[in-house]
Amino acid sequence: MRQPFLVLFALFVPAALSAQSSQFGVRGLGFPGRALAVRAMASGGGFGMFDAESSQNPAALASVTALASGFTITQGFRQIENPAGNASVRNTRFPQLTVAGPVRTLPVAIGFSFSNYTSRDFTLATSQTIDLRGTPVDVSDTFSSRGGLNDFRIAGSYRLGDSWAVGAGFHIISGSNRLTSTRIFDDPGFLSSRQRAELSYTGVGVSAGFSRLFGANLAVSALARSDGHLNVDLDSTRIGTIDLPFSFGFGVRWRPVAALDLAGQTMVRTWSGANSDLLAMGGTGAQNTIEVAAGAEYTTDLRRPYRRPLRFGAHYATLPFALMPGQQGHEFGVSAGSGVRFAQQRAGLDLAIEHVWRSEGVYSENGFLISLGVSVRP
């Protein structure tokens, strides 16, 4: 029973959809996460390589001066269009959790984070007529998945004087897809059928990065990461492995005036390493991706920079898992937000609003993502 289920899982394409993260997360391993804190999201992701509350560059932990924790919740409202029609969908996710703090007497900081690696929540529905013993019978099929991959990171950074910081991280990547396939016959003389299965994944990766200050107003950072491969089990039985990408990132941060901070970054991931593995499972393969992001933060009150700064930015990214062979999806988004610190700066709230557009051929979606971040410094 396993092989037919896997073939169905690989060949289903978006039709009528509900309660899902994105129709562009149906194929492959799902829709990729960005591992950003809310204040970095509000600036389009441009500050991600420099942000200690994000989980991209372990060297960014060098900026942590006190024990702090952060939690993110994201609510999505999107309009989806494809050959089957259009639909409005919404979803709630908790994409980021971080805890970080300095080590006393040493120029060292340690951090733990739990972030979304990929999301694969969807329900697909189709209707067709099949032939049973020479008689045409109308049937309705639904196929759903709940789950995705998570990235648990243990990282540390070390400050080398006033200008350099280096960092390294160890990643545990795990998750599952809980799959359900249902067929209902329009003719009451036939009983409906339902099949369930669970795909589970495990893997490990490593990352390393650095940041360099050039005076008080200019900084650069870089990242290299290898995620190894995923072991894939179907109902506790090993069915194969999938290679995960190498990631390379570079960022620049510049403060032209005291009230304005600018940043941009580029991230490249070699998802094509998973292409042959996914094709062998009947999928459409995988392609390398690139993400470019830029943003700004404007401080409205230099005496209290933690009070309601204005953040804005934009990003563009290609997507790794095509819905149809020979194509590649892409995403463009603009964002804005702000934040506030209170209780003697021991607690804070950050808000980001993103408008995103995604498309691949005749498939498209757009909508708003609203993210709220809560941070605590005991």
PDB file of N, CA, C and O in Angstrom, residues 64-108:
ATOM      1  N   VAL A  64      24.481  40.275  21.561  1.00  0.00           N
ATOM      2  CA  VAL A  64      23.648  40.042  22.734  1.00  0.00           C
ATOM      3  C   VAL A  64      24.377  40.519  23.982  1.00  0.00           C
ATOM      4  O   VAL A  64      25.513  40.118  24.247  1.00  0.00           O
ATOM      5  N   THR A  65      23.737  41.377  24.768  1.00  0.00           N
ATOM      6  CA  THR A  65      24.352  41.912  25.985  1.00  0.00           C
ATOM      7  C   THR A  65      23.672  41.426  27.259  1.00  0.00           C
ATOM      8  O   THR A  65      24.182  41.641  28.348  1.00  0.00           O
ATOM      9  N   ALA A  66      22.508  40.795  27.133  1.00  0.00           N
ATOM     10  CA  ALA A  66      21.782  40.290  28.299  1.00  0.00           C
ATOM     11  C   ALA A  66      20.930  39.105  27.871  1.00  0.00           C
ATOM     12  O   ALA A  66      20.576  38.972  26.694  1.00  0.00           O
ATOM     13  N   LEU A  67      20.613  38.250  28.811  1.00  0.00           N
ATOM     14  CA  LEU A  67      19.759  37.112  28.518  1.00  0.00           C
ATOM     15  C   LEU A  67      18.415  37.600  27.983  1.00  0.00           C
ATOM     16  O   LEU A  67      17.784  38.487  28.564  1.00  0.00           O
ATOM     17  N   ALA A  68      17.979  37.021  26.867  1.00  0.00           N
ATOM     18  CA  ALA A  68      16.729  37.452  26.238  1.00  0.00           C
ATOM     19  C   ALA A  68      16.086  36.275  25.531  1.00  0.00           C
ATOM     20  O   ALA A  68      16.765  35.348  25.073  1.00  0.00           O
ATOM     21  N   SER A  69      14.771  36.318  25.451  1.00  0.00           N
ATOM     22  CA  SER A  69      14.025  35.304  24.710  1.00  0.00           C
ATOM     23  C   SER A  69      13.006  35.997  23.825  1.00  0.00           C
ATOM     24  O   SER A  69      12.518  37.090  24.143  1.00  0.00           O
ATOM     25  N   GLY A  70      12.684  35.363  22.709  1.00  0.00           N
ATOM     26  CA  GLY A  70      11.731  35.941  21.773  1.00  0.00           C
ATOM     27  C   GLY A  70      10.817  34.879  21.193  1.00  0.00           C
ATOM     28  O   GLY A  70      11.218  33.715  21.025  1.00  0.00           O
ATOM     29  N   PHE A  71       9.590  35.279  20.894  1.00  0.00           N
ATOM     30  CA  PHE A  71       8.581  34.366  20.368  1.00  0.00           C
ATOM     31  C   PHE A  71       7.821  35.086  19.259  1.00  0.00           C
ATOM     32  O   PHE A  71       7.491  36.269  19.380  1.00  0.00           O
ATOM     33  N   THR A  72       7.538  34.358  18.157  1.00  0.00           N
ATOM     34  CA  THR A  72       6.892  34.949  16.990  1.00  0.00           C
ATOM     35  C   THR A  72       5.633  34.179  16.625  1.00  0.00           C
ATOM     36  O   THR A  72       5.626  32.942  16.627  1.00  0.00           O
ATOM     37  N   ILE A  73       4.582  34.906  16.277  1.00  0.00           N
ATOM     38  CA  ILE A  73       3.356  34.322  15.733  1.00  0.00           C
ATOM     39  C   ILE A  73       3.011  35.066  14.450  1.00  0.00           C
ATOM     40  O   ILE A  73       3.122  36.292  14.388  1.00  0.00           O
ATOM     41  N   THR A  74       2.624  34.319  13.415  1.00  0.00           N
ATOM     42  CA  THR A  74       2.304  34.904  12.109  1.00  0.00           C
ATOM     43  C   THR A  74       0.946  34.433  11.652  1.00  0.00           C
ATOM     44  O   THR A  74       0.645  33.235  11.666  1.00  0.00           O
ATOM     45  N   GLN A  75       0.111  35.387  11.242  1.00  0.00           N
ATOM     46  CA  GLN A  75      -1.217  35.086  10.693  1.00  0.00           C
ATOM     47  C   GLN A  75      -1.213  35.481   9.223  1.00  0.00           C
ATOM     48  O   GLN A  75      -0.857  36.610   8.878  1.00  0.00           O
ATOM     49  N   GLY A  76      -1.609  34.547   8.353  1.00  0.00           N
ATOM     50  CA  GLY A  76      -1.610  34.807   6.926  1.00  0.00           C
ATOM     51  C   GLY A  76      -3.016  34.874   6.354  1.00  0.00           C
ATOM     52  O   GLY A  76      -3.887  34.081   6.722  1.00  0.00           O
ATOM     53  N   PHE A  77      -3.238  35.832   5.444  1.00  0.00           N
ATOM     54  CA  PHE A  77      -4.511  35.979   4.726  1.00  0.00           C
ATOM     55  C   PHE A  77      -4.166  36.083   3.248  1.00  0.00           C
ATOM     56  O   PHE A  77      -3.567  37.071   2.825  1.00  0.00           O
ATOM     57  N   ARG A  78      -4.539  35.078   2.443  1.00  0.00           N
ATOM     58  CA  ARG A  78      -4.102  35.052   1.049  1.00  0.00           C
ATOM     59  C   ARG A  78      -5.245  34.695   0.103  1.00  0.00           C
ATOM     60  O   ARG A  78      -6.190  33.993   0.473  1.00  0.00           O
ATOM     61  N   GLN A  79      -5.101  35.192  -1.112  1.00  0.00           N
ATOM     62  CA  GLN A  79      -6.016  34.878  -2.211  1.00  0.00           C
ATOM     63  C   GLN A  79      -5.254  34.032  -3.213  1.00  0.00           C
ATOM     64  O   GLN A  79      -4.205  34.451  -3.722  1.00  0.00           O
ATOM     65  N   ILE A  80      -5.762  32.837  -3.504  1.00  0.00           N
ATOM     66  CA  ILE A  80      -5.078  31.880  -4.366  1.00  0.00           C
ATOM     67  C   ILE A  80      -5.828  31.753  -5.685  1.00  0.00           C
ATOM     68  O   ILE A  80      -7.064  31.700  -5.706  1.00  0.00           O
ATOM     69  N   GLU A  81      -5.073  31.682  -6.787  1.00  0.00           N
ATOM     70  CA  GLU A  81      -5.657  31.455  -8.104  1.00  0.00           C
ATOM     71  C   GLU A  81      -4.884  30.353  -8.808  1.00  0.00           C
ATOM     72  O   GLU A  81      -3.652  30.312  -8.765  1.00  0.00           O
ATOM     73  N   ASN A  82      -5.617  29.442  -9.469  1.00  0.00           N
ATOM     74  CA  ASN A  82      -5.013  28.387 -10.269  1.00  0.00           C
ATOM     75  C   ASN A  82      -6.046  27.890 -11.270  1.00  0.00           C
ATOM     76  O   ASN A  82      -7.176  28.398 -11.303  1.00  0.00           O
ATOM     77  N   PRO A  83      -5.716  26.927 -12.136  1.00  0.00           N
ATOM     78  CA  PRO A  83      -6.675  26.503 -13.166  1.00  0.00           C
ATOM     79  C   PRO A  83      -8.012  26.021 -12.617  1.00  0.00           C
ATOM     80  O   PRO A  83      -9.012  26.004 -13.351  1.00  0.00           O
ATOM     81  N   ALA A  84      -8.066  25.602 -11.350  1.00  0.00           N
ATOM     82  CA  ALA A  84      -9.318  25.129 -10.775  1.00  0.00           C
ATOM     83  C   ALA A  84     -10.217  26.263 -10.294  1.00  0.00           C
ATOM     84  O   ALA A  84     -11.374  26.033  -9.948  1.00  0.00           O
ATOM     85  N   GLY A  85      -9.677  27.485 -10.236  1.00  0.00           N
ATOM     86  CA  GLY A  85     -10.469  28.610  -9.751  1.00  0.00           C
ATOM     87  C   GLY A  85      -9.672  29.436  -8.761  1.00  0.00           C
ATOM     88  O   GLY A  85      -8.449  29.554  -8.858  1.00  0.00           O
ATOM     89  N   ASN A  86     -10.350  30.024  -7.797  1.00  0.00           N
ATOM     90  CA  ASN A  86      -9.663  30.822  -6.786  1.00  0.00           C
ATOM     91  C   ASN A  86     -10.313  30.574  -5.431  1.00  0.00           C
ATOM     92  O   ASN A  86     -11.433  30.084  -5.331  1.00  0.00           O
ATOM     93  N   ALA A  87      -9.566  30.912  -4.394  1.00  0.00           N
ATOM     94  CA  ALA A  87     -10.054  30.698  -3.029  1.00  0.00           C
ATOM     95  C   ALA A  87      -9.311  31.633  -2.090  1.00  0.00           C
ATOM     96  O   ALA A  87      -8.198  32.071  -2.369  1.00  0.00           O
ATOM     97  N   SER A  88      -9.958  31.950  -0.990  1.00  0.00           N
ATOM     98  CA  SER A  88      -9.336  32.721   0.077  1.00  0.00           C
ATOM     99  C   SER A  88      -8.965  31.760   1.202  1.00  0.00           C
ATOM    100  O   SER A  88      -9.800  30.960   1.635  1.00  0.00           O
ATOM    101  N   VAL A  89      -7.722  31.818   1.646  1.00  0.00           N
ATOM    102  CA  VAL A  89      -7.258  30.917   2.695  1.00  0.00           C
ATOM    103  C   VAL A  89      -6.560  31.727   3.781  1.00  0.00           C
ATOM    104  O   VAL A  89      -6.113  32.852   3.564  1.00  0.00           O
ATOM    105  N   ARG A  90      -6.469  31.141   4.943  1.00  0.00           N
ATOM    106  CA  ARG A  90      -5.770  31.766   6.057  1.00  0.00           C
ATOM    107  C   ARG A  90      -5.089  30.682   6.867  1.00  0.00           C
ATOM    108  O   ARG A  90      -5.492  29.522   6.852  1.00  0.00           O
ATOM    109  N   ASN A  91      -4.032  31.051   7.549  1.00  0.00           N
ATOM    110  CA  ASN A  91      -3.326  30.093   8.389  1.00  0.00           C
ATOM    111  C   ASN A  91      -2.578  30.832   9.489  1.00  0.00           C
ATOM    112  O   ASN A  91      -2.281  32.030   9.388  1.00  0.00           O
ATOM    113  N   THR A  92      -2.293  30.117  10.551  1.00  0.00           N
ATOM    114  CA  THR A  92      -1.545  30.653  11.693  1.00  0.00           C
ATOM    115  C   THR A  92      -0.316  29.784  11.920  1.00  0.00           C
ATOM    116  O   THR A  92      -0.418  28.552  11.932  1.00  0.00           O
ATOM    117  N   ARG A  93       0.832  30.424  12.100  1.00  0.00           N
ATOM    118  CA  ARG A  93       2.065  29.684  12.343  1.00  0.00           C
ATOM    119  C   ARG A  93       2.839  30.341  13.487  1.00  0.00           C
ATOM    120  O   ARG A  93       2.639  31.522  13.802  1.00  0.00           O
ATOM    121  N   PHE A  94       3.729  29.540  14.082  1.00  0.00           N
ATOM    122  CA  PHE A  94       4.634  30.016  15.134  1.00  0.00           C
ATOM    123  C   PHE A  94       6.051  29.742  14.644  1.00  0.00           C
ATOM    124  O   PHE A  94       6.683  28.754  15.024  1.00  0.00           O
ATOM    125  N   PRO A  95       6.578  30.613  13.770  1.00  0.00           N
ATOM    126  CA  PRO A  95       7.790  30.267  13.015  1.00  0.00           C
ATOM    127  C   PRO A  95       9.108  30.447  13.746  1.00  0.00           C
ATOM    128  O   PRO A  95      10.134  29.986  13.238  1.00  0.00           O
ATOM    129  N   GLN A  96       9.135  31.089  14.927  1.00  0.00           N
ATOM    130  CA  GLN A  96      10.435  31.403  15.513  1.00  0.00           C
ATOM    131  C   GLN A  96      10.356  31.483  17.035  1.00  0.00           C
ATOM    132  O   GLN A  96       9.458  32.117  17.590  1.00  0.00           O
ATOM    133  N   LEU A  97      11.309  30.827  17.685  1.00  0.00           N
ATOM    134  CA  LEU A  97      11.468  30.914  19.135  1.00  0.00           C
ATOM    135  C   LEU A  97      12.958  30.956  19.422  1.00  0.00           C
ATOM    136  O   LEU A  97      13.717  30.110  18.929  1.00  0.00           O
ATOM    137  N   THR A  98      13.402  31.938  20.199  1.00  0.00           N
ATOM    138  CA  THR A  98      14.836  32.079  20.471  1.00  0.00           C
ATOM    139  C   THR A  98      15.085  32.357  21.950  1.00  0.00           C
ATOM    140  O   THR A  98      14.263  32.999  22.623  1.00  0.00           O
ATOM    141  N   VAL A  99      16.226  31.885  22.427  1.00  0.00           N
ATOM    142  CA  VAL A  99      16.745  32.210  23.753  1.00  0.00           C
ATOM    143  C   VAL A  99      18.254  32.403  23.597  1.00  0.00           C
ATOM    144  O   VAL A  99      18.937  31.533  23.046  1.00  0.00           O
ATOM    145  N   ALA A 100      18.774  33.535  24.048  1.00  0.00           N
ATOM    146  CA  ALA A 100      20.203  33.812  23.890  1.00  0.00           C
ATOM    147  C   ALA A 100      20.688  34.682  25.036  1.00  0.00           C
ATOM    148  O   ALA A 100      19.922  35.462  25.617  1.00  0.00           O
ATOM    149  N   GLY A 101      21.978  34.555  25.341  1.00  0.00           N
ATOM    150  CA  GLY A 101      22.559  35.368  26.391  1.00  0.00           C
ATOM    151  C   GLY A 101      24.071  35.288  26.372  1.00  0.00           C
ATOM    152  O   GLY A 101      24.655  34.347  25.817  1.00  0.00           O
ATOM    153  N   PRO A 102      24.744  36.268  26.974  1.00  0.00           N
ATOM    154  CA  PRO A 102      26.212  36.265  27.027  1.00  0.00           C
ATOM    155  C   PRO A 102      26.730  35.356  28.134  1.00  0.00           C
ATOM    156  O   PRO A 102      26.009  35.019  29.072  1.00  0.00           O
ATOM    157  N   VAL A 103      27.984  34.959  27.990  1.00  0.00           N
ATOM    158  CA  VAL A 103      28.678  34.200  29.023  1.00  0.00           C
ATOM    159  C   VAL A 103      29.522  35.185  29.824  1.00  0.00           C
ATOM    160  O   VAL A 103      30.367  35.883  29.255  1.00  0.00           O
ATOM    161  N   ARG A 104      29.297  35.244  31.106  1.00  0.00           N
ATOM    162  CA  ARG A 104      30.006  36.206  31.948  1.00  0.00           C
ATOM    163  C   ARG A 104      31.517  35.964  31.920  1.00  0.00           C
ATOM    164  O   ARG A 104      31.968  34.833  31.902  1.00  0.00           O
ATOM    165  N   THR A 105      32.231  37.057  31.923  1.00  0.00           N
ATOM    166  CA  THR A 105      33.708  37.101  31.953  1.00  0.00           C
ATOM    167  C   THR A 105      34.333  36.667  30.635  1.00  0.00           C
ATOM    168  O   THR A 105      35.571  36.706  30.520  1.00  0.00           O
ATOM    169  N   LEU A 106      33.546  36.271  29.654  1.00  0.00           N
ATOM    170  CA  LEU A 106      34.099  35.849  28.371  1.00  0.00           C
ATOM    171  C   LEU A 106      33.411  36.617  27.240  1.00  0.00           C
ATOM    172  O   LEU A 106      32.230  36.961  27.346  1.00  0.00           O
ATOM    173  N   PRO A 107      34.135  36.881  26.144  1.00  0.00           N
ATOM    174  CA  PRO A 107      33.506  37.543  24.985  1.00  0.00           C
ATOM    175  C   PRO A 107      32.705  36.542  24.139  1.00  0.00           C
ATOM    176  O   PRO A 107      32.861  36.456  22.924  1.00  0.00           O
ATOM    177  N   VAL A 108      31.847  35.798  24.801  1.00  0.00           N
ATOM    178  CA  VAL A 108      31.119  34.693  24.174  1.00  0.00           C
ATOM    179  C   VAL A 108      29.629  34.852  24.436  1.00  0.00           C
ATOM    180  O   VAL A 108      29.219  35.291  25.517  1.00  0.00           O
TER     181      VAL A 108
END
